[in-house]
mmCIF file of C-alpha atoms (C1' of nucleotides) in Angstrom:
data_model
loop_
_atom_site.group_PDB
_atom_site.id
_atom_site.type_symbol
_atom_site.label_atom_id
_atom_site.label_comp_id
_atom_site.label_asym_id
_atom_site.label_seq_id
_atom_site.Cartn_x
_atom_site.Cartn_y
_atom_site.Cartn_z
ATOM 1 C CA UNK W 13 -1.434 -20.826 71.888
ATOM 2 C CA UNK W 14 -2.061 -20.653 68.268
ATOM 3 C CA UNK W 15 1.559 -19.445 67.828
ATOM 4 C CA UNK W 16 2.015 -19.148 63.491
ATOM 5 C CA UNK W 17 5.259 -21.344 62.123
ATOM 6 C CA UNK W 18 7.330 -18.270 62.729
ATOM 7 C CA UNK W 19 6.872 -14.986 64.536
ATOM 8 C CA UNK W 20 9.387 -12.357 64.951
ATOM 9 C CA UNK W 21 9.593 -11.461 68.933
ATOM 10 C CA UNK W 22 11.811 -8.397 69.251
ATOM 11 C CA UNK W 23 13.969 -10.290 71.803
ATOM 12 C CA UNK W 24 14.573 -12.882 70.186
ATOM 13 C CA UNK W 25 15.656 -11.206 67.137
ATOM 14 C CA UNK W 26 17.752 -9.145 69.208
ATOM 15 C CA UNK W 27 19.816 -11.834 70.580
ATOM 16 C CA UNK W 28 20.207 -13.423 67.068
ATOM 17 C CA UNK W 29 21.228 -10.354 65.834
ATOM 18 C CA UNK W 30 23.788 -9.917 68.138
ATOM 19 C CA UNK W 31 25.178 -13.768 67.631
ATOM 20 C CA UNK W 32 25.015 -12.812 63.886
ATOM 21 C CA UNK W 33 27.305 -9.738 64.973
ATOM 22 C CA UNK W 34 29.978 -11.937 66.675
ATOM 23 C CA UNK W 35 30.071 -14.379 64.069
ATOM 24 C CA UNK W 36 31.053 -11.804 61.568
ATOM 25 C CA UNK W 37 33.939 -10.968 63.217
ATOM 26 C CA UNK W 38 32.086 -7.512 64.589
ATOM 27 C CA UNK W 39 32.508 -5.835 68.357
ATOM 28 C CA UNK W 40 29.407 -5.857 70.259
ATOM 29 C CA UNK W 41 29.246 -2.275 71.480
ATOM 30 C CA UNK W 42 26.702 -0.056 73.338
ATOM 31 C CA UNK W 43 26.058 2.301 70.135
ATOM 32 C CA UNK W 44 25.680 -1.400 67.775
ATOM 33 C CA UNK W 45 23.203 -2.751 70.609
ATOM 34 C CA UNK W 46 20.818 0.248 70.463
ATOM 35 C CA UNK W 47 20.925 0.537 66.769
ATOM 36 C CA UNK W 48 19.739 -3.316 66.698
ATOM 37 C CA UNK W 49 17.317 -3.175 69.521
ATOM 38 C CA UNK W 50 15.492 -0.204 68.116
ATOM 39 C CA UNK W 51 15.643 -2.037 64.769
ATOM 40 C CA UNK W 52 14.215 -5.497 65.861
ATOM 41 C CA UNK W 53 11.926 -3.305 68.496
ATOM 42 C CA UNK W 54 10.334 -0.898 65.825
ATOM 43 C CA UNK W 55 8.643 -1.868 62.591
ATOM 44 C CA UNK W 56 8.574 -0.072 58.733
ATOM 45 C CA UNK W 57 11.965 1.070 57.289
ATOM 46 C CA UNK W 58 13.896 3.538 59.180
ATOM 47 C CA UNK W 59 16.269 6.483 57.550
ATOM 48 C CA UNK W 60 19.439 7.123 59.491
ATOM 49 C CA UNK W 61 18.490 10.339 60.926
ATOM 50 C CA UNK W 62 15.175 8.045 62.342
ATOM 51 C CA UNK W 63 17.417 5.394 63.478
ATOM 52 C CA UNK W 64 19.601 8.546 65.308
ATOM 53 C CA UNK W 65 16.916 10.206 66.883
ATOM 54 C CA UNK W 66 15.000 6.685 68.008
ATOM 55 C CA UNK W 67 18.596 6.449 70.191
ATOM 56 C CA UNK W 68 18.991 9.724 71.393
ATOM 57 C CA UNK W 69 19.026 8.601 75.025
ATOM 58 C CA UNK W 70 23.026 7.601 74.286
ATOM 59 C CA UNK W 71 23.662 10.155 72.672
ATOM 60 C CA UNK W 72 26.046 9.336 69.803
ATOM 61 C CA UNK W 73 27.244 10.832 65.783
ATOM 62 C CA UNK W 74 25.201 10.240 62.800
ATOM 63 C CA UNK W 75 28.632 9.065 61.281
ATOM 64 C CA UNK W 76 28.525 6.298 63.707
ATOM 65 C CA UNK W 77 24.887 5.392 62.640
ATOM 66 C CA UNK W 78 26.039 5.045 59.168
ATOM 67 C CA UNK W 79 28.744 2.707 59.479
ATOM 68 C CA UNK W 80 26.838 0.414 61.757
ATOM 69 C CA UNK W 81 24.131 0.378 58.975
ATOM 70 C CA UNK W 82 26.910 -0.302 56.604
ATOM 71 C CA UNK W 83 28.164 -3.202 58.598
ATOM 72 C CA UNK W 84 24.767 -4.652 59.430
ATOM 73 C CA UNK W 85 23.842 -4.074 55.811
ATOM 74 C CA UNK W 86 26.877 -6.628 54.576
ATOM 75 C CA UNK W 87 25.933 -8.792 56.921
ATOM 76 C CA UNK W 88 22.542 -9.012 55.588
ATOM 77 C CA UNK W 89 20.987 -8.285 59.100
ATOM 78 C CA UNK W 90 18.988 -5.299 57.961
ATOM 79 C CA UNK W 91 18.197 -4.675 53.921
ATOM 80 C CA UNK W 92 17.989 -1.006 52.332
ATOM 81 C CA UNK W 93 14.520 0.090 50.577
ATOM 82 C CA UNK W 94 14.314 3.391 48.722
ATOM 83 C CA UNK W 95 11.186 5.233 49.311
ATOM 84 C CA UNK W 96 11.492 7.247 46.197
ATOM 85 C CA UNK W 97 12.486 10.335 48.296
ATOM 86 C CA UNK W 98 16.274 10.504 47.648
ATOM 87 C CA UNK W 99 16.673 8.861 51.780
ATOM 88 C CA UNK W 100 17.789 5.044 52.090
ATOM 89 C CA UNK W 101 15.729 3.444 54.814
ATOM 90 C CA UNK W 102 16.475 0.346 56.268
ATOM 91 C CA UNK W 103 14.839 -2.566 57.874
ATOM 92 C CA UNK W 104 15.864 -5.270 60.137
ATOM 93 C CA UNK W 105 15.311 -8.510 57.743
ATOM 94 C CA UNK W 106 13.857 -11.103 59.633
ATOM 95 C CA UNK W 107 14.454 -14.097 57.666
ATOM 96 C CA UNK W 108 11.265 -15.659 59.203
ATOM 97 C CA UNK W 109 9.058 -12.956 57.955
ATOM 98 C CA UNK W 110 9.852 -11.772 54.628
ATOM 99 C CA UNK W 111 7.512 -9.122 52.764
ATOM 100 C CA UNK W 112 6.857 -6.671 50.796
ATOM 101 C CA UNK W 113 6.267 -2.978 51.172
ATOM 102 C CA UNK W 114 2.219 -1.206 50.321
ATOM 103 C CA UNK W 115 3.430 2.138 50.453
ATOM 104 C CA UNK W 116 0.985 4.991 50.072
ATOM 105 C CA UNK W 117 2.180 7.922 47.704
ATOM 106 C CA UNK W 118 0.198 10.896 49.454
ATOM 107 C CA UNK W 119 0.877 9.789 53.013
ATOM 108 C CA UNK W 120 3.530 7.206 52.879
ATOM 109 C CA UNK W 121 2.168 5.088 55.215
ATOM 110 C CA UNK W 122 3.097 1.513 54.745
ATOM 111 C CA UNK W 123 1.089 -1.844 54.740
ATOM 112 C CA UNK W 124 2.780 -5.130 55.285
ATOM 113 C CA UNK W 125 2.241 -7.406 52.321
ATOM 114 C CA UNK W 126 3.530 -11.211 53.435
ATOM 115 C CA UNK W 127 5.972 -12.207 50.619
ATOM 116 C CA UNK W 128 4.310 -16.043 50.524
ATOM 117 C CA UNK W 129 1.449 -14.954 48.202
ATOM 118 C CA UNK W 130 4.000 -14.290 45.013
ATOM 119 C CA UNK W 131 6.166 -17.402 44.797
ATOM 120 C CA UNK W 132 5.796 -17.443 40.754
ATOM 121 C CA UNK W 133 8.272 -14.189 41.237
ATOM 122 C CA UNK W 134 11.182 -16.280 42.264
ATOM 123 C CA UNK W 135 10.830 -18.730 40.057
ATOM 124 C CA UNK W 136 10.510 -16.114 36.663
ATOM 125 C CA UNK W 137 13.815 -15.114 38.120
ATOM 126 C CA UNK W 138 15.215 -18.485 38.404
ATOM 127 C CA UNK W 139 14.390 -19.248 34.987
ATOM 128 C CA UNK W 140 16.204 -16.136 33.975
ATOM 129 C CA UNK W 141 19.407 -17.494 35.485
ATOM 130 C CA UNK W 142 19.481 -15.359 38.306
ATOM 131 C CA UNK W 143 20.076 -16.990 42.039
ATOM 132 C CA UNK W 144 20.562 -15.040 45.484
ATOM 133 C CA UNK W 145 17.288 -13.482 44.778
ATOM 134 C CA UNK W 146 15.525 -11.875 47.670
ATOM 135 C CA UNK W 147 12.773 -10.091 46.526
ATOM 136 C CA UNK W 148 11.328 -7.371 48.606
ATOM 137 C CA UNK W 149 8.999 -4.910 46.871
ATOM 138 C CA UNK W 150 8.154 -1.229 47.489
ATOM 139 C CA UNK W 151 4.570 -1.330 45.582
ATOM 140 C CA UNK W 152 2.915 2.397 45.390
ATOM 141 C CA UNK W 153 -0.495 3.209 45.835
ATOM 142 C CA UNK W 154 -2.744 5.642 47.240
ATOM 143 C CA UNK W 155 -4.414 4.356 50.574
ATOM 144 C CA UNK W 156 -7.912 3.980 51.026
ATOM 145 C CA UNK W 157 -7.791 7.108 53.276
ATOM 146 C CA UNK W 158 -6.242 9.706 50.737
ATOM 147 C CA UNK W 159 -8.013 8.392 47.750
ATOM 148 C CA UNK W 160 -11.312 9.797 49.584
ATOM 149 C CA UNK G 23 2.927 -9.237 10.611
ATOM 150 C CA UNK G 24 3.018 -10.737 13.705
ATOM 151 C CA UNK G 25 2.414 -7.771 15.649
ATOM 152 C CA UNK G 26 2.094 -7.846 19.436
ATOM 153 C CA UNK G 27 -0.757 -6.997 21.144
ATOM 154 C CA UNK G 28 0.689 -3.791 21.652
ATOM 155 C CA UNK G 29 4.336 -2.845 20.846
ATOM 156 C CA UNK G 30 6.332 0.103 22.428
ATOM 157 C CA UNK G 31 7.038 1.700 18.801
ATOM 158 C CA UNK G 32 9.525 4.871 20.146
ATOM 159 C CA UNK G 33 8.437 7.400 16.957
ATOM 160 C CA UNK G 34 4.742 6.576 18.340
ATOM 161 C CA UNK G 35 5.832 7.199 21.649
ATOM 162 C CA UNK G 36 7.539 10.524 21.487
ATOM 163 C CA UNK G 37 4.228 11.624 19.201
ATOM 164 C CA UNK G 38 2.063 10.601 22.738
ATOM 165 C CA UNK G 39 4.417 11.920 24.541
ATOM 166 C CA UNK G 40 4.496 15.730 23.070
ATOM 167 C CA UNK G 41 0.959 15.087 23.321
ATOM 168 C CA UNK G 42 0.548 14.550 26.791
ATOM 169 C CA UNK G 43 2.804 17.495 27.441
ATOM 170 C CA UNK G 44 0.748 19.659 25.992
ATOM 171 C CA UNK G 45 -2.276 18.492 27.428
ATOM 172 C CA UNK G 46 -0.421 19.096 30.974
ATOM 173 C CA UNK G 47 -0.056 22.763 30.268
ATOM 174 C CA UNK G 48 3.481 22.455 29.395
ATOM 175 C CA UNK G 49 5.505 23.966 26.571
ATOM 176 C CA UNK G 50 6.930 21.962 23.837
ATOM 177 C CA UNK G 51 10.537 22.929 23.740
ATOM 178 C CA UNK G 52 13.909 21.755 22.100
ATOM 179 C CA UNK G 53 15.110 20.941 25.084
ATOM 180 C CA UNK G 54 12.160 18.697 26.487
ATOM 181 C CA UNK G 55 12.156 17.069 22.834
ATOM 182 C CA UNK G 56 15.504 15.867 23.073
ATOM 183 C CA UNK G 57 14.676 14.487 26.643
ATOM 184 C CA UNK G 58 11.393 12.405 25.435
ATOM 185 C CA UNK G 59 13.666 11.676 22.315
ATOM 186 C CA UNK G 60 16.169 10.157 24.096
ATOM 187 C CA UNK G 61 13.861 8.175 26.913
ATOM 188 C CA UNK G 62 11.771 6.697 24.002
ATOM 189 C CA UNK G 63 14.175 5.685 21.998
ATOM 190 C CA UNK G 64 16.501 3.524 24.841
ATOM 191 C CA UNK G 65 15.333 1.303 26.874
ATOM 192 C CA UNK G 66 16.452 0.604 30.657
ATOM 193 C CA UNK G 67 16.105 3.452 33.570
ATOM 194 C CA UNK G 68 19.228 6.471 32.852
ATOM 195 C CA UNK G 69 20.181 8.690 35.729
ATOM 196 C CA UNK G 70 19.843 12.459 35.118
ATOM 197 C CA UNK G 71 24.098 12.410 33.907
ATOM 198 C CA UNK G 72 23.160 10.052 31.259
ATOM 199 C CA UNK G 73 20.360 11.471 30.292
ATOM 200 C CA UNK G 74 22.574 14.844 30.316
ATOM 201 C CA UNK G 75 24.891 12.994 28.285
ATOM 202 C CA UNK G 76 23.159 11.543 25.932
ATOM 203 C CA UNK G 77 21.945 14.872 24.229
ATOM 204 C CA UNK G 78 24.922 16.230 23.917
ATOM 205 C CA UNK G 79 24.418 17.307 20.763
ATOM 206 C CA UNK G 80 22.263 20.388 21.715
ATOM 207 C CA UNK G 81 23.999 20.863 24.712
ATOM 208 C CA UNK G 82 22.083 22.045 28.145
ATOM 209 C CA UNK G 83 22.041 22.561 31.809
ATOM 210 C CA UNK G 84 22.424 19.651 33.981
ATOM 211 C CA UNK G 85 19.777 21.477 36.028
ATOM 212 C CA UNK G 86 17.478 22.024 33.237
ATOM 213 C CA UNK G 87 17.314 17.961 32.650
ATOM 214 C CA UNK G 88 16.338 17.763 36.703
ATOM 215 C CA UNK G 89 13.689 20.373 36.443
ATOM 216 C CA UNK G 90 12.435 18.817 32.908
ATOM 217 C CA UNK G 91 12.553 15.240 34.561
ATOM 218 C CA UNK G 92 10.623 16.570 37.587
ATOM 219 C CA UNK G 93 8.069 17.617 35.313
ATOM 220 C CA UNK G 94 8.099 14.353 33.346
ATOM 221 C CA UNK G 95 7.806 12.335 36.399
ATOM 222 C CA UNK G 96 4.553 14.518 37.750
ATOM 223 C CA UNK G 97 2.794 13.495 35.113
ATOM 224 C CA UNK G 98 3.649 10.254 34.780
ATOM 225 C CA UNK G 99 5.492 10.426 31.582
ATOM 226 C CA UNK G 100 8.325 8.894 33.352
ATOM 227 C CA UNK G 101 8.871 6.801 36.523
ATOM 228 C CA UNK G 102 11.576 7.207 39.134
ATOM 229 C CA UNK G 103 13.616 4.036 40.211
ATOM 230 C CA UNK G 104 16.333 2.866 42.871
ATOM 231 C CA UNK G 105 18.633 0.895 42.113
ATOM 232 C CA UNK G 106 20.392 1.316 45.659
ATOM 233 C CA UNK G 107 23.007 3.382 44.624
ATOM 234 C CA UNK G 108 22.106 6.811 45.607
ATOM 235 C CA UNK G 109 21.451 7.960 42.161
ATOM 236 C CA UNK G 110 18.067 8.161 40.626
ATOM 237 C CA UNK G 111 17.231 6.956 37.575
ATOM 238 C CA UNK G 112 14.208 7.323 35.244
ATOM 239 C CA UNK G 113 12.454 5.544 32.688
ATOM 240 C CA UNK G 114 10.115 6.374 30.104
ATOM 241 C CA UNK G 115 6.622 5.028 31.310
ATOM 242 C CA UNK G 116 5.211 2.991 28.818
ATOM 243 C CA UNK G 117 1.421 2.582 29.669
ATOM 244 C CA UNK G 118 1.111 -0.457 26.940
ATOM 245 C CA UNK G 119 4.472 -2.131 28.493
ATOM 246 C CA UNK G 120 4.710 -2.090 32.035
ATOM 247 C CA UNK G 121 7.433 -3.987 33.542
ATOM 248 C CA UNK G 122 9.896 -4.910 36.536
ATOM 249 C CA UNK G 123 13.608 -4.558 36.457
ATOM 250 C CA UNK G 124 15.966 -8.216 37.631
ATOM 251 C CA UNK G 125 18.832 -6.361 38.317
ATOM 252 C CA UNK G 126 22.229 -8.145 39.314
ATOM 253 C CA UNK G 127 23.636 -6.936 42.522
ATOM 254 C CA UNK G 128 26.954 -7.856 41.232
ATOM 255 C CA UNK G 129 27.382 -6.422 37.261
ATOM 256 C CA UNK G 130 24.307 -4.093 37.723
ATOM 257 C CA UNK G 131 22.771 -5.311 34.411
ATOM 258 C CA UNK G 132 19.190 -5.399 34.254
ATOM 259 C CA UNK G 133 16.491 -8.165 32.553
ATOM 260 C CA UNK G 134 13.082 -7.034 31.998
ATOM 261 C CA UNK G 135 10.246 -8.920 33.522
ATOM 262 C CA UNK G 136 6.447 -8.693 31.785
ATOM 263 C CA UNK G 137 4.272 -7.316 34.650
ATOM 264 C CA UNK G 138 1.503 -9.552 33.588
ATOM 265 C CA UNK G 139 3.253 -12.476 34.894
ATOM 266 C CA UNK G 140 1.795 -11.461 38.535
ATOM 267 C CA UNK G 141 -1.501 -9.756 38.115
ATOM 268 C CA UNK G 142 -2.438 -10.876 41.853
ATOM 269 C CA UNK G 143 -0.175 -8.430 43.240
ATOM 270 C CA UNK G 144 -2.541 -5.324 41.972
ATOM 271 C CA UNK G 145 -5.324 -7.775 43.118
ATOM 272 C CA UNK G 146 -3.875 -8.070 46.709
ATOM 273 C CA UNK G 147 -3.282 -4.551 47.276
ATOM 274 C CA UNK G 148 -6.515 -3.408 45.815
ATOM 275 C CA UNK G 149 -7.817 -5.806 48.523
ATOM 276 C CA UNK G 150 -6.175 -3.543 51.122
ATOM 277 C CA UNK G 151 -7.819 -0.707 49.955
ATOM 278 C CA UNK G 152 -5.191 0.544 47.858
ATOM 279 C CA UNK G 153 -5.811 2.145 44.414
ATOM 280 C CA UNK G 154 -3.927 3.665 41.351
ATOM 281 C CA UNK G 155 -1.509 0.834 42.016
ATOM 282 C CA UNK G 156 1.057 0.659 39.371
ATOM 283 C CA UNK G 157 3.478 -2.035 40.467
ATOM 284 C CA UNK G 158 6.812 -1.892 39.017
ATOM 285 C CA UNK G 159 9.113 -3.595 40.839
ATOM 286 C CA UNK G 160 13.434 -3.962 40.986
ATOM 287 C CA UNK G 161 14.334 -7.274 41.803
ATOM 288 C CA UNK G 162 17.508 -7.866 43.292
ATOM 289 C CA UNK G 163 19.609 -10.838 42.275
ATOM 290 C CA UNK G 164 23.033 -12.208 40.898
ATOM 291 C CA UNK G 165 23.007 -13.198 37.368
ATOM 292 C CA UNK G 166 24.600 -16.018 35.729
ATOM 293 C CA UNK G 167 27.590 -14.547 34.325
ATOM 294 C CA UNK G 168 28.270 -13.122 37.750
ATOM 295 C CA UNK G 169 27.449 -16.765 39.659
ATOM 296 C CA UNK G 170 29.838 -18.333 37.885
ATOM 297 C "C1'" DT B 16 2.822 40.457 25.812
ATOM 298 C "C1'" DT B 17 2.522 37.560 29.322
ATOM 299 C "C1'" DT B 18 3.763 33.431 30.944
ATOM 300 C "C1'" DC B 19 6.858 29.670 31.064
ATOM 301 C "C1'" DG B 20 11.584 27.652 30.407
ATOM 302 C "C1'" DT B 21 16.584 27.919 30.787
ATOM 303 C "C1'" DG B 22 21.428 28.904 32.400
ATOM 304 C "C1'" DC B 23 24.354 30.005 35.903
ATOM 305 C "C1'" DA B 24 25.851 30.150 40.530
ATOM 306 C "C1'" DA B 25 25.105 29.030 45.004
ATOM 307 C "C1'" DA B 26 22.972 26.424 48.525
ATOM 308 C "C1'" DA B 27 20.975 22.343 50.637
ATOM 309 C "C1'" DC B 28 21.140 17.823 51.482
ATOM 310 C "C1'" DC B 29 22.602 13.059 52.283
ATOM 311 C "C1'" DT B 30 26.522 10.262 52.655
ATOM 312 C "C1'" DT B 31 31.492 9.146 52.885
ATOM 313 C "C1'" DT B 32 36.277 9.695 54.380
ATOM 314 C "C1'" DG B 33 40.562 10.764 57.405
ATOM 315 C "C1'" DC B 34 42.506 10.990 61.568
ATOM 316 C "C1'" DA B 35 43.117 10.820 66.497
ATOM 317 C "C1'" DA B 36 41.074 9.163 70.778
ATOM 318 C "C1'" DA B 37 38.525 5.641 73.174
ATOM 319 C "C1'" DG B 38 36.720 1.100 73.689
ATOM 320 C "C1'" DT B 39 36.445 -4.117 72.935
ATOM 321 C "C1'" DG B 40 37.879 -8.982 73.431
ATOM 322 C "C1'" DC M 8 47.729 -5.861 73.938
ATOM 323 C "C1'" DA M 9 46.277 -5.569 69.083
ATOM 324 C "C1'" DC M 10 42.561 -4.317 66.670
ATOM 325 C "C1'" DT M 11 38.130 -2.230 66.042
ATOM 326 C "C1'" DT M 12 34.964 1.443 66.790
ATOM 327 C "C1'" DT M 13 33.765 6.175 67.575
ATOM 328 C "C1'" DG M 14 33.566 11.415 67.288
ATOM 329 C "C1'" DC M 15 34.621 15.312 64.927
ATOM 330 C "C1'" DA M 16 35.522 17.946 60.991
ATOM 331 C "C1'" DA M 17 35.804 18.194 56.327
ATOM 332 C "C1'" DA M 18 34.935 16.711 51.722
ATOM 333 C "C1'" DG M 19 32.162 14.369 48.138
ATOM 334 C "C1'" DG M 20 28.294 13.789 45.234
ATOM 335 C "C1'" DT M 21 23.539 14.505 43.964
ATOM 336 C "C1'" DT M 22 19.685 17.419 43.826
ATOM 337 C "C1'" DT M 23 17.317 21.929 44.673
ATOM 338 C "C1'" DT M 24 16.667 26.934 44.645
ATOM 339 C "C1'" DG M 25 16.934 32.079 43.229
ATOM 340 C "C1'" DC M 26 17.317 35.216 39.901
ATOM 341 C "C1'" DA M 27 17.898 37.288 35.401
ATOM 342 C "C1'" DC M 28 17.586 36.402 30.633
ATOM 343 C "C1'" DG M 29 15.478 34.197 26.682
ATOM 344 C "C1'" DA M 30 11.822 31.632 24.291
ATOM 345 C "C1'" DA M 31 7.001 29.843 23.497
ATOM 346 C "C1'" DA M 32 1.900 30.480 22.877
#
DNA sequence: TTTCGTGCAAAACCTTTGCAAAGTG
DNA sequence: CACTTTGCAAAGGTTTTGCACGAAA
């Protein structure tokens, strides 16, 4: 039972997700719940055409996918990271777990860096004036794998 | 004479620069001139319009600054950064002053933040077995003006 | 001279918008 | 019922590609 001070269990977030929703003043719809639960289900950033395909089972229009991303996006349930491709992937943001991105630049594969071990950031950008900061890197590398 | 340890003098910079595109097999042309010109002299990441724009003077291609930037950026003469609006943007890459970008969400404007104000980031992705890590990161954020 | 760079036009690509139909609370 | 959400089609904006001409080493 040595449970951390905060996991993330997909179901959980899922329900939260969907309270968030309602509080917003947003519909809970069939198309909205799949988008969430394949977002708090799955880990790494998604692109929309991901995010599509990981709910082909309903069938529904990429249109649709990128308004709900829009929407959840305000809302601050999931944040946008940009890969350096030209494709906006997003992430469900658990507020319990925030981190940063290790992404390799030969095979993109991403490590999970926990965003506790850099508080000093924060505070350099408090002391620049700045508030509402929510700092989420993408830091590039080449993985122990491809640099062989 | 209080120099720095080591200042980002733009004259010194485009003379490296030239340099380094020789060295990468690539001609020295007006065109790419004005390009390094223009990236050493300003500061702050430009998208490939402003860029365009801003050498007017001898006027080119839009698609010659992409395929010119493309170049830049496999070399590492320039990096390639988000700033979550679609649009790409590029900076000259200063090996002697690396940096990360505090950019307000609201007014877009953008601080710059020494990199060697965190040197355990490189330390704790090195630990993953990541290498060539050059961390530059955009911070997201609202700035005073735009609190207020 | 041979290879590389550029301009132009067109295509590819991701994302957004408008409108009518369907669904939600 | 009033209002929001969705699908479809089309447009918008950025970036890439092909090819012929021009310029650099």
């Amino acid at each position: 039972m040595k449970s951390k001070k905060s996991e993330c269990i997909p179901s959980e977030n899922l329900e939260t997700a969907l309270h968030e929703l309602k509080k917003a003043g947003l519909k809970v719809t069939p198309t909205r719940k799949m988008v969430l639960l394949h977002l708090t289900n799955a880990h790494g950033p998604f692109s929309i055409e991901e995010i599509h395909a990981g709910i082909k089972g309903k069938s529904c229009n990429l249109t649709t996918i990128y308004r709900i991303i829009s929407h959840l996006e305000a809302i601050g349930l999931v944040r946008r990271t940009d890969l350096g491709d030209g494709v906006a992937r997003y992430e469900y943001h658990c507020a319990e777990h925030p981190h940063h991105h290790l992404i390799c630049r030969e095979c993109k594969r991403i490590e999970i860096i926990d965003r506790d071990l850099f508080p000093e950031i924060e505070e350099v950008a408090k002391s620049k004036g700045f508030v509402q900061i929510n700092p989420c890197f993408e830091i590039y590398g080449v993985c122990k794998n491809c640099a062989a």
